[in-house]
PDB file of C-alpha atoms and ligand atoms in Angstrom:
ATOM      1  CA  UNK A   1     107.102 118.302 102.824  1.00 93.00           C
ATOM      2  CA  UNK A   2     104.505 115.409 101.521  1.00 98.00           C
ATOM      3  CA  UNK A   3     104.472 112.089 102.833  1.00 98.00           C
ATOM      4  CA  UNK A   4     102.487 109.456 101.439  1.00 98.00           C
ATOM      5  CA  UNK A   5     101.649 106.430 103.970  1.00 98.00           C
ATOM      6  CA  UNK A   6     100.829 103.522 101.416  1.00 98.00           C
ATOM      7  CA  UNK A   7     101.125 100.060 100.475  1.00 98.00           C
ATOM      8  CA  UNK A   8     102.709  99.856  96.479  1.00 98.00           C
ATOM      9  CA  UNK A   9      99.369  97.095  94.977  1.00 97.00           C
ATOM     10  CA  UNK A  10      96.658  99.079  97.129  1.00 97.00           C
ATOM     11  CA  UNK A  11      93.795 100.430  94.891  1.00 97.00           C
ATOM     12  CA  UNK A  12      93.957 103.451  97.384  1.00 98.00           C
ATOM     13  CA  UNK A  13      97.233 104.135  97.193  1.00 98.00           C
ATOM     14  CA  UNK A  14      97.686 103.976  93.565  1.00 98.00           C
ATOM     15  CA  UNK A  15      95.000 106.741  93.070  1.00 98.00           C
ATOM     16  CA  UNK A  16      97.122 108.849  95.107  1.00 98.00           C
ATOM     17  CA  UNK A  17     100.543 108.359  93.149  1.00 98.00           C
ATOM     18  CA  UNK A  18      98.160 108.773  89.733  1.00 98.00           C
ATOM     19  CA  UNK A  19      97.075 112.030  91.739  1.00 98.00           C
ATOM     20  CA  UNK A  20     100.315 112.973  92.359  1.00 98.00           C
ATOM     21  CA  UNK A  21     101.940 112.388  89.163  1.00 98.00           C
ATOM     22  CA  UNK A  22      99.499 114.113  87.207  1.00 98.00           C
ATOM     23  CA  UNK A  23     100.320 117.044  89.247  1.00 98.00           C
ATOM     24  CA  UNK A  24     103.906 116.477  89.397  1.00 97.00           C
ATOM     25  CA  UNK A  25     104.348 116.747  93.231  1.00 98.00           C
ATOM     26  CA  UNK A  26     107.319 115.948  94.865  1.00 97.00           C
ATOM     27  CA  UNK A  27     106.371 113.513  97.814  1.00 98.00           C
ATOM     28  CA  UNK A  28     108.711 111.268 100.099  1.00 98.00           C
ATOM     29  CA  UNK A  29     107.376 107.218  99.864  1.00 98.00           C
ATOM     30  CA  UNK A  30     106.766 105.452 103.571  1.00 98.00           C
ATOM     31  CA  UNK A  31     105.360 102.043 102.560  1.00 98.00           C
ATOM     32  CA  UNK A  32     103.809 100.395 104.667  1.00 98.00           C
ATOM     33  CA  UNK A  33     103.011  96.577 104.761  1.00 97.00           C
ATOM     34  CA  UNK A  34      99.484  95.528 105.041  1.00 95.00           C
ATOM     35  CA  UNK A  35      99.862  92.254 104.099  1.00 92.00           C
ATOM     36  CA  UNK A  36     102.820  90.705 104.914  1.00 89.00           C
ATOM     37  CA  UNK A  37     103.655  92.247 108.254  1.00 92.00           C
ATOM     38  CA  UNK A  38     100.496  94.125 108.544  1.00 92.00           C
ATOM     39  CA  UNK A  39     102.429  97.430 109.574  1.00 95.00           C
ATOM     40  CA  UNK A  40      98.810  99.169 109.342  1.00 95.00           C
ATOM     41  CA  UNK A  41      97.985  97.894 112.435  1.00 93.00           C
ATOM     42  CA  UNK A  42     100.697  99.344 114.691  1.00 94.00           C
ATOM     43  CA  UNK A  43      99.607 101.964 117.031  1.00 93.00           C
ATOM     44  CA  UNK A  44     101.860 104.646 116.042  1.00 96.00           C
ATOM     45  CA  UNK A  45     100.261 104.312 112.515  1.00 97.00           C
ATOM     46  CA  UNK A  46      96.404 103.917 113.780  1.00 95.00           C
ATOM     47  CA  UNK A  47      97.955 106.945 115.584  1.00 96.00           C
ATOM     48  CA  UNK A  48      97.804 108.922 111.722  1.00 97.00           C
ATOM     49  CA  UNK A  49      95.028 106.503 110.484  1.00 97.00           C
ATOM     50  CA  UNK A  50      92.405 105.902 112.897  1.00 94.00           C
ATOM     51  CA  UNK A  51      90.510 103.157 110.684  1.00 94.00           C
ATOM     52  CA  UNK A  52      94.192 101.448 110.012  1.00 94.00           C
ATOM     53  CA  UNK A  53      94.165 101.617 106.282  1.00 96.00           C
ATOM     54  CA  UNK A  54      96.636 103.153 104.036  1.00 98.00           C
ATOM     55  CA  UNK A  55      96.634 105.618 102.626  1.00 98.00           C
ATOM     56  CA  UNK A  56      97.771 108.296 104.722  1.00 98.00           C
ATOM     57  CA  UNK A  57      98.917 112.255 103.426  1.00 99.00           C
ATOM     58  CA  UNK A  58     101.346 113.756 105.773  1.00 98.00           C
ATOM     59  CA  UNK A  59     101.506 117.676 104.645  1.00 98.00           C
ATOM     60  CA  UNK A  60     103.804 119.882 106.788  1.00 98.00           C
ATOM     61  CA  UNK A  61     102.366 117.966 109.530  1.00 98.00           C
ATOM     62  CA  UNK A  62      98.610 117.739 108.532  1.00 98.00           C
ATOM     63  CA  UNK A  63      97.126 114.693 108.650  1.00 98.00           C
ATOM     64  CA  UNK A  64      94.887 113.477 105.750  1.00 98.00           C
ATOM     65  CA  UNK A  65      92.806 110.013 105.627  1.00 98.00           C
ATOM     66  CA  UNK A  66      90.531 108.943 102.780  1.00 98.00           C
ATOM     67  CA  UNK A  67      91.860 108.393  99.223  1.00 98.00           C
ATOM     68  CA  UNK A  68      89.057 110.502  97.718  1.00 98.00           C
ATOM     69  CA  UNK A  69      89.516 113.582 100.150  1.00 98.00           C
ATOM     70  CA  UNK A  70      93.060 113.302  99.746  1.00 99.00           C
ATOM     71  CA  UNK A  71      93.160 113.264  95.963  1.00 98.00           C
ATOM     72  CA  UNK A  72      90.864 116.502  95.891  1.00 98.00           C
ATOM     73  CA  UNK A  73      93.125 117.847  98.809  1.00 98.00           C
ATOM     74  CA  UNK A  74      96.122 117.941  96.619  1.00 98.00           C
ATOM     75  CA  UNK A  75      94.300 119.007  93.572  1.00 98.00           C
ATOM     76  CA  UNK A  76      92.736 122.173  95.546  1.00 98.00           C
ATOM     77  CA  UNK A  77      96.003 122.565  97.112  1.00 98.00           C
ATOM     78  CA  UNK A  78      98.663 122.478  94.692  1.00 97.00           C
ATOM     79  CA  UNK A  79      98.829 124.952  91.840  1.00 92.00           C
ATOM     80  CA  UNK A  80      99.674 123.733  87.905  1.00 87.00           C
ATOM     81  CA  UNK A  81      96.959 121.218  85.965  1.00 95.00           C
ATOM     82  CA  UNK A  82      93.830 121.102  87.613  1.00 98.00           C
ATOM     83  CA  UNK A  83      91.921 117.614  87.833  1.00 98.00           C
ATOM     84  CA  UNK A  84      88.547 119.077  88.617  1.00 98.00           C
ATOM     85  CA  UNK A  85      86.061 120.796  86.482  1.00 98.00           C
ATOM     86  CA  UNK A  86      85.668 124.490  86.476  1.00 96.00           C
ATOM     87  CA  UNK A  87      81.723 123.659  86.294  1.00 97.00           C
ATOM     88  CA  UNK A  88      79.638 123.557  89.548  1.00 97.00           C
ATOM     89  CA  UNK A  89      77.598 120.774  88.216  1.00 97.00           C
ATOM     90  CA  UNK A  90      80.367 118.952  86.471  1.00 97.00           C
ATOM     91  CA  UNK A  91      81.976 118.931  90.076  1.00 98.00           C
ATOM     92  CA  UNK A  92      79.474 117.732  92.152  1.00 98.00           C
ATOM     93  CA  UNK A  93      79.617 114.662  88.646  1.00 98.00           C
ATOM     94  CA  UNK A  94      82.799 114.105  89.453  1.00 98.00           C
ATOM     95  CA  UNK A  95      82.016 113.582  93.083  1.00 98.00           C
ATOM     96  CA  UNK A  96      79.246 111.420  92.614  1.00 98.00           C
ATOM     97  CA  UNK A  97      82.260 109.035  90.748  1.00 98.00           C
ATOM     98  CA  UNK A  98      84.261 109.447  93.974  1.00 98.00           C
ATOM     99  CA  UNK A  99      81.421 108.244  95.977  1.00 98.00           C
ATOM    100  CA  UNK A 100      80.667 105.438  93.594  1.00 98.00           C
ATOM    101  CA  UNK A 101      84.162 104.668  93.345  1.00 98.00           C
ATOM    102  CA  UNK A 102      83.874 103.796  97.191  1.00 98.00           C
ATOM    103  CA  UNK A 103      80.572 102.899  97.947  1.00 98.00           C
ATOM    104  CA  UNK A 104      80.139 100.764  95.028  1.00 98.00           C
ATOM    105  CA  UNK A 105      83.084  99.354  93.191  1.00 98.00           C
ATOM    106  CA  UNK A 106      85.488  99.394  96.549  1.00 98.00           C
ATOM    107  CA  UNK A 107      82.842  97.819  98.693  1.00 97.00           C
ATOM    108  CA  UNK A 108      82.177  95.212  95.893  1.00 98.00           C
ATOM    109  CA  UNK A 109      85.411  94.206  94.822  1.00 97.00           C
ATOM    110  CA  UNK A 110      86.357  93.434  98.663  1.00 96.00           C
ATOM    111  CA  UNK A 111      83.557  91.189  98.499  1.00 96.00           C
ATOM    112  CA  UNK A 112      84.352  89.216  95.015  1.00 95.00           C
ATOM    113  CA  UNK A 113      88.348  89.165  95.891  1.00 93.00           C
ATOM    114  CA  UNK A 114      87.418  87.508  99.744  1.00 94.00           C
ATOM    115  CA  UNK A 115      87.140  83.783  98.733  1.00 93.00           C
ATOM    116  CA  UNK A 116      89.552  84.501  95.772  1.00 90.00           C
ATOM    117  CA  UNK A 117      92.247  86.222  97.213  1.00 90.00           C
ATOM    118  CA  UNK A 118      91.748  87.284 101.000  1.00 92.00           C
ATOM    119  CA  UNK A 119      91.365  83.394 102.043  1.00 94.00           C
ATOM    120  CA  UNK A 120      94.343  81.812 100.678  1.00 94.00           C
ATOM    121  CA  UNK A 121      96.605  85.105 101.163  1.00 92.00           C
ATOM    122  CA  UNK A 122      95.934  85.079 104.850  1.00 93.00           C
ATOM    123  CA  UNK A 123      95.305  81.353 105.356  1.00 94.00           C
ATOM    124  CA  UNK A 124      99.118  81.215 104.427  1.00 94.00           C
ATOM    125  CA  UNK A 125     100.390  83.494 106.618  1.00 92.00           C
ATOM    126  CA  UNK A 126      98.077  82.724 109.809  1.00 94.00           C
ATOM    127  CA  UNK A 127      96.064  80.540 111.404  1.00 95.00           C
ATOM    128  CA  UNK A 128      92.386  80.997 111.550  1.00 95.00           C
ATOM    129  CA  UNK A 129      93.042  81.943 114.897  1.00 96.00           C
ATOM    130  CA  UNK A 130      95.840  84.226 114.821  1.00 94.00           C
ATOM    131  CA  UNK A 131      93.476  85.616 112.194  1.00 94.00           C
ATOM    132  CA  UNK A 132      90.447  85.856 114.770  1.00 95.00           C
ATOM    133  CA  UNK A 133      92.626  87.810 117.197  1.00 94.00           C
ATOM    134  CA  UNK A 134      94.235  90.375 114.847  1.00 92.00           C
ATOM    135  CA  UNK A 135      90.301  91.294 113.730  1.00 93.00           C
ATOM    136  CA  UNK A 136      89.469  91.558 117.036  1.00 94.00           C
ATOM    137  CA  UNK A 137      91.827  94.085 118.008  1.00 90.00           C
ATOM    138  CA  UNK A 138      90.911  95.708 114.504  1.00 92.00           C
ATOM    139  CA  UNK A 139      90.643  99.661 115.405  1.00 90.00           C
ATOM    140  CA  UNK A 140      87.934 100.316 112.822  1.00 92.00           C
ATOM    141  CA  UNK A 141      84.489  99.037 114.298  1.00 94.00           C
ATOM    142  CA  UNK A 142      82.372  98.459 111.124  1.00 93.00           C
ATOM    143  CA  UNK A 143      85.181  97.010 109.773  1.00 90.00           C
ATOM    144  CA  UNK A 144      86.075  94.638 112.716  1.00 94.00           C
ATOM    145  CA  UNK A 145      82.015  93.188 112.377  1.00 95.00           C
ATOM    146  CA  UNK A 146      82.275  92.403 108.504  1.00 95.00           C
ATOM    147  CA  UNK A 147      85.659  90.945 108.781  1.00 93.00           C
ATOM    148  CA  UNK A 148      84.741  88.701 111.833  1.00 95.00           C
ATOM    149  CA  UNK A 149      81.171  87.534 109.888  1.00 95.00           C
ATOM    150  CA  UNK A 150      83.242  86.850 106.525  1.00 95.00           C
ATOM    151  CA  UNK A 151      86.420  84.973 108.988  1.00 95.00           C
ATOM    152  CA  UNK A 152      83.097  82.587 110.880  1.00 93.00           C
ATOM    153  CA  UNK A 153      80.597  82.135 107.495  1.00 92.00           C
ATOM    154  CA  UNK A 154      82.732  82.761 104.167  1.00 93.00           C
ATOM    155  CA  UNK A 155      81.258  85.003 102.016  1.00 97.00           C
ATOM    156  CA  UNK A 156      78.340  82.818  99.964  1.00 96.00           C
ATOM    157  CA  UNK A 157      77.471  82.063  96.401  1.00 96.00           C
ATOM    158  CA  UNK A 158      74.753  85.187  97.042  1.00 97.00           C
ATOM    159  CA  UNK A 159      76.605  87.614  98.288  1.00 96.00           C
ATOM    160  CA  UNK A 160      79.726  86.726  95.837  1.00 96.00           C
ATOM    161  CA  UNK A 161      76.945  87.127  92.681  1.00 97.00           C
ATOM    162  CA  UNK A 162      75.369  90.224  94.024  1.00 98.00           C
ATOM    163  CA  UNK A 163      78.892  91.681  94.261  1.00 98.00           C
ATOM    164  CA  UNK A 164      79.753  90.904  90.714  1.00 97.00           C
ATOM    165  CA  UNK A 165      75.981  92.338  89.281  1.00 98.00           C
ATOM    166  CA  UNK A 166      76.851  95.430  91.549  1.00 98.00           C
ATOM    167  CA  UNK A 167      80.161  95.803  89.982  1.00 98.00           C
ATOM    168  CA  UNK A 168      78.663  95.117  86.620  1.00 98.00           C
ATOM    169  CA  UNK A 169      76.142  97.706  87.358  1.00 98.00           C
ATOM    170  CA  UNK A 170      78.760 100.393  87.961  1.00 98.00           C
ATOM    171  CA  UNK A 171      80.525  99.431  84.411  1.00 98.00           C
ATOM    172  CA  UNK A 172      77.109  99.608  82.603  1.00 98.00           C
ATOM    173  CA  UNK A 173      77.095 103.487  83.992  1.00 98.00           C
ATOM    174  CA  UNK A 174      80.742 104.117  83.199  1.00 98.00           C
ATOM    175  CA  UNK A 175      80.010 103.084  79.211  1.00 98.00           C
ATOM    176  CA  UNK A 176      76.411 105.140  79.373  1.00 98.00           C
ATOM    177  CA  UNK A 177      78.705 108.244  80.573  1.00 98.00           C
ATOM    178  CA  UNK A 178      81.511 107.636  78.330  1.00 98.00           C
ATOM    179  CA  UNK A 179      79.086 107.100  75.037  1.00 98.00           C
ATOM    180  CA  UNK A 180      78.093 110.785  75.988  1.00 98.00           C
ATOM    181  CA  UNK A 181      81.494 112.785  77.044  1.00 98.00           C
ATOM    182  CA  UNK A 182      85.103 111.579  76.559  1.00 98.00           C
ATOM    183  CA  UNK A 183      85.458 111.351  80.521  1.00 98.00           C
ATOM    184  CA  UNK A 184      83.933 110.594  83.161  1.00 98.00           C
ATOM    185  CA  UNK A 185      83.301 114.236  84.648  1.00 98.00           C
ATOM    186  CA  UNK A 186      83.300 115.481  80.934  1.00 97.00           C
ATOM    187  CA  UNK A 187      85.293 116.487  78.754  1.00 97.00           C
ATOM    188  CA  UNK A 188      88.401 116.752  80.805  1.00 98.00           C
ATOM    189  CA  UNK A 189      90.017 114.022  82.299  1.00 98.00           C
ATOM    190  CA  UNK A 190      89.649 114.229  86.169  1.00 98.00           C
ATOM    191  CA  UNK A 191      90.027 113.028  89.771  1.00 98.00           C
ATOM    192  CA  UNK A 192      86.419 110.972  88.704  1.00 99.00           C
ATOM    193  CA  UNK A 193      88.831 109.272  86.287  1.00 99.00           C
ATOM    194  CA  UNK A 194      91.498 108.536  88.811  1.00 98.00           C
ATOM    195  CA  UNK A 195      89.439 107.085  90.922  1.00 98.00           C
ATOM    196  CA  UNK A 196      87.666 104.316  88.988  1.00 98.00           C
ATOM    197  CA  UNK A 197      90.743 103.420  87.001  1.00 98.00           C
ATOM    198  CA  UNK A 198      92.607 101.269  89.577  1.00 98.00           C
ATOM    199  CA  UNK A 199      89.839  98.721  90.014  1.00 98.00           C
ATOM    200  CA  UNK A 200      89.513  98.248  86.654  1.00 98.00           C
ATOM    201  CA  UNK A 201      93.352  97.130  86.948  1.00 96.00           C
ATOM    202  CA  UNK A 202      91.646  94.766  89.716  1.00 95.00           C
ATOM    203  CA  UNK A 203      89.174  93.079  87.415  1.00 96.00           C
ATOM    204  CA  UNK A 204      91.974  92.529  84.846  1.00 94.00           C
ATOM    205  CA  UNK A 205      94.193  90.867  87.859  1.00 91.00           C
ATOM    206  CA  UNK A 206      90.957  89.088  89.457  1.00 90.00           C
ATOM    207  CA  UNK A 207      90.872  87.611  85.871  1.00 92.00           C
ATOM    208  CA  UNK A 208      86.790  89.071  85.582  1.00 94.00           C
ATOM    209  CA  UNK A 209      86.486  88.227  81.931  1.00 95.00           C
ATOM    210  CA  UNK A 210      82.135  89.126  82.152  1.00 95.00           C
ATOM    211  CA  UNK A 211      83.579  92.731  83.558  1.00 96.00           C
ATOM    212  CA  UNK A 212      86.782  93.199  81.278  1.00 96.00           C
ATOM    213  CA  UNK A 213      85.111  92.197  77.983  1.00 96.00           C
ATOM    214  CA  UNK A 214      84.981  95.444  75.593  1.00 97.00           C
ATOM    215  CA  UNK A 215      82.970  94.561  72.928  1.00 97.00           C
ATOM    216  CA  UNK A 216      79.942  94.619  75.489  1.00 96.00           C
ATOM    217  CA  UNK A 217      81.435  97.543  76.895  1.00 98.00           C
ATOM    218  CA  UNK A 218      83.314  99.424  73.526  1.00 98.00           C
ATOM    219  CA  UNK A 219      83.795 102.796  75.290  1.00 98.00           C
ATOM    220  CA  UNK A 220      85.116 101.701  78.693  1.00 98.00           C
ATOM    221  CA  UNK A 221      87.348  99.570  76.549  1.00 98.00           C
ATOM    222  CA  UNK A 222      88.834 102.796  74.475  1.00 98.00           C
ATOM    223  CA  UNK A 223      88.621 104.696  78.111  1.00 98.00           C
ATOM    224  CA  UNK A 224      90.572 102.247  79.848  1.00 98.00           C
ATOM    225  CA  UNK A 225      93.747 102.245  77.203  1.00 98.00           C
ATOM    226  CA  UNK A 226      93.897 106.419  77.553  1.00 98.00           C
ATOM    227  CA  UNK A 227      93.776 106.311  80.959  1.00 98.00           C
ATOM    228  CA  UNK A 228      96.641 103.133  80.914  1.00 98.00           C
ATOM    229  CA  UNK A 229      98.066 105.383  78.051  1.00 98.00           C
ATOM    230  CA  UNK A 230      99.142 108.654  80.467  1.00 98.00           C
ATOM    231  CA  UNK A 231     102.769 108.732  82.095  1.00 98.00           C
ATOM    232  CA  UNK A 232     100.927 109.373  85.482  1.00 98.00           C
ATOM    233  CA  UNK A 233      99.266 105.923  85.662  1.00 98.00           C
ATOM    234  CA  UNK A 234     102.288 104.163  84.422  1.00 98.00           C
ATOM    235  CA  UNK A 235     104.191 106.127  87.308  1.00 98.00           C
ATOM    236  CA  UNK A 236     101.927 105.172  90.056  1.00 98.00           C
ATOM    237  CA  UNK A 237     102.155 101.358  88.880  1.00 97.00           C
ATOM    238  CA  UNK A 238     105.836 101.314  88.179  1.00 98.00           C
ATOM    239  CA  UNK A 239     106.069 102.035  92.022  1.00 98.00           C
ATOM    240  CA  UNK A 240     106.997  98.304  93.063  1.00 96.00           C
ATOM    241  CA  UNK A 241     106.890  96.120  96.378  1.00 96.00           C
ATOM    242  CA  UNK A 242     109.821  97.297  97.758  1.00 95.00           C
ATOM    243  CA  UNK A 243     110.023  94.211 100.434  1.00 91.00           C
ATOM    244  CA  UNK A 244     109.954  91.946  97.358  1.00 89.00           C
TER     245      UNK A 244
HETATM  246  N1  LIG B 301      88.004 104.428 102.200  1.00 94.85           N
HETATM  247  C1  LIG B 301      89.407 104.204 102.356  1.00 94.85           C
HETATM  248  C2  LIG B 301      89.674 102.721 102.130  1.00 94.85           C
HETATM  249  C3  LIG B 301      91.108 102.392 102.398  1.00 94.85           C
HETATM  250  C4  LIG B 301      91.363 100.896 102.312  1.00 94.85           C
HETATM  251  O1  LIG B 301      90.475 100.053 102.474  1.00 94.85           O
HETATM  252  N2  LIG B 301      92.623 100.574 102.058  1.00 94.85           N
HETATM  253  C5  LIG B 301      93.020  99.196 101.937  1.00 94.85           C
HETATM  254  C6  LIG B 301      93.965  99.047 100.769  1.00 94.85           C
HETATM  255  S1  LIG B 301      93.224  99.532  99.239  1.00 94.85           S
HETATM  256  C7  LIG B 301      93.738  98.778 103.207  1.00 94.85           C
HETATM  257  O2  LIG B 301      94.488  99.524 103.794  1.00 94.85           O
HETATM  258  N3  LIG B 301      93.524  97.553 103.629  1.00 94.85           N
HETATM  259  C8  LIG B 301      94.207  97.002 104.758  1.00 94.85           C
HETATM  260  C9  LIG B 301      93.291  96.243 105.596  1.00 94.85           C
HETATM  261  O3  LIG B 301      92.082  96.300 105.344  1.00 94.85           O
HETATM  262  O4  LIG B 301      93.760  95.594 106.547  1.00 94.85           O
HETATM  263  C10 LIG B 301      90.193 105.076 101.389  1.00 94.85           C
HETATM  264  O5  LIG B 301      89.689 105.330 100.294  1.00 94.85           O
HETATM  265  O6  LIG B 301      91.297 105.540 101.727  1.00 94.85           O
END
């Protein structure tokens, strides 16, 4: 039995359901809320996720944090199409996109969307602070500092632009790769795939027009409509907020 912890708009989550529909596993849904009623934060969930973030892969029991270590979980794990490359080299590519994925484009976007959308989304639902005591009793340490700095300063005009040239950075190398194999990881698509596609969804919604304009970027452009063009994505985004 599979059970996916997630929230339905989470760039995380959605990698997953891609993950899972390209594989065409059966799983059983548990959303859970971490905006609204911020069910990430109740113990018996930080019990599963220590850093109280979704998402979360319950198999038979196991435990599994970390969107990218859960995505190659279920590809090493579950038999039929295989989302990695047979190559050594072309793996350790496609984990170097994983990484990136995180380190660079995750990290990033956080930054941009704070101001954006973070502010007035939470402003709205608590006070500044209400908002001061949930960080403070947030279980993931590193998480708990950036959160408090960006709740007492903002984040500024620098940090916003350095963001966006980070994120632009990261697009420049997705075009370079695709003008030289037709994905990421080569010539299959793969997890490497998975992974960047949902934030460049999150551009498009964050209306980044420098980011989502294709005739800088021609080959992300054709990229991005395959990728929107495969029944798996369009499963994991037809999975809607089911508190709406
Ligand atoms: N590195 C983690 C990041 C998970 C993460 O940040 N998830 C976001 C949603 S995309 C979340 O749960 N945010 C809730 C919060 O920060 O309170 C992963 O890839 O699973």
């Amino acid at each position: 039995m599979l059970t996916l912890y997630h929230f339905w708009s989470s760039t995380c989550s959605r990698k997953v359901r891609i993950t899972l529909a390209e594989k065409n596993i059966e799983w059983q849904s548990h959303h859970i809320d971490i905006v609204g009623k911020l069910e990430n934060l109740d113990p018996d969930y930080v019990r599963l996720n220590p850093k109280g973030v979704v998402p979360t892969l319950d198999h038979d029991g196991k435990i599994i944090i970390e969107s990218n270590i859960i995505i190659e979980y279920l590809d090493d794990t579950f038999p039929g199409v295989s989302l990695s490359p047979d190559d050594t080299y072309q793996r350790a590519v496609m984990r170097l996109w994983l990484e990136m994925a995180e380190l660079q484009v995750h990290k990033n976007i956080n930054v941009v969307s704070y101001n954006k959308r973070h502010v007035p989304r939470a402003d709205k639902l608590f006070s500044k602070q209400e908002q001061r005591e949930l960080i403070v009793n947030f279980p993931d340490a590193d998480k708990r500092v950036t959160m408090l700095q960006r709740l007492e300063n903002g984040v500024t005009p620098e940090e916003e632009a350095f963001a966006e040239q980070r994120l632009a950075e990261a697009m420049d190398k997705i075009e370079e790769t695709l003008s030289k194999s037709a994905w990421l990881a080569g010539d299959e698509f793969t997890l490497a795939d998975i992974a960047i596609a949902p934030f460049i969804e999150r551009f498009e919604a964050n209306n980044m027009d420098a980011l989502m304009d294709f005739s800088k970027r021609p080959k992300v452009g054709e990229w991005w409509e395959r990728v929107q063009a495969r029944p798996s994505y369009q499963e994991a985004y037809a999975f809607e907020n089911p508190n709406a």
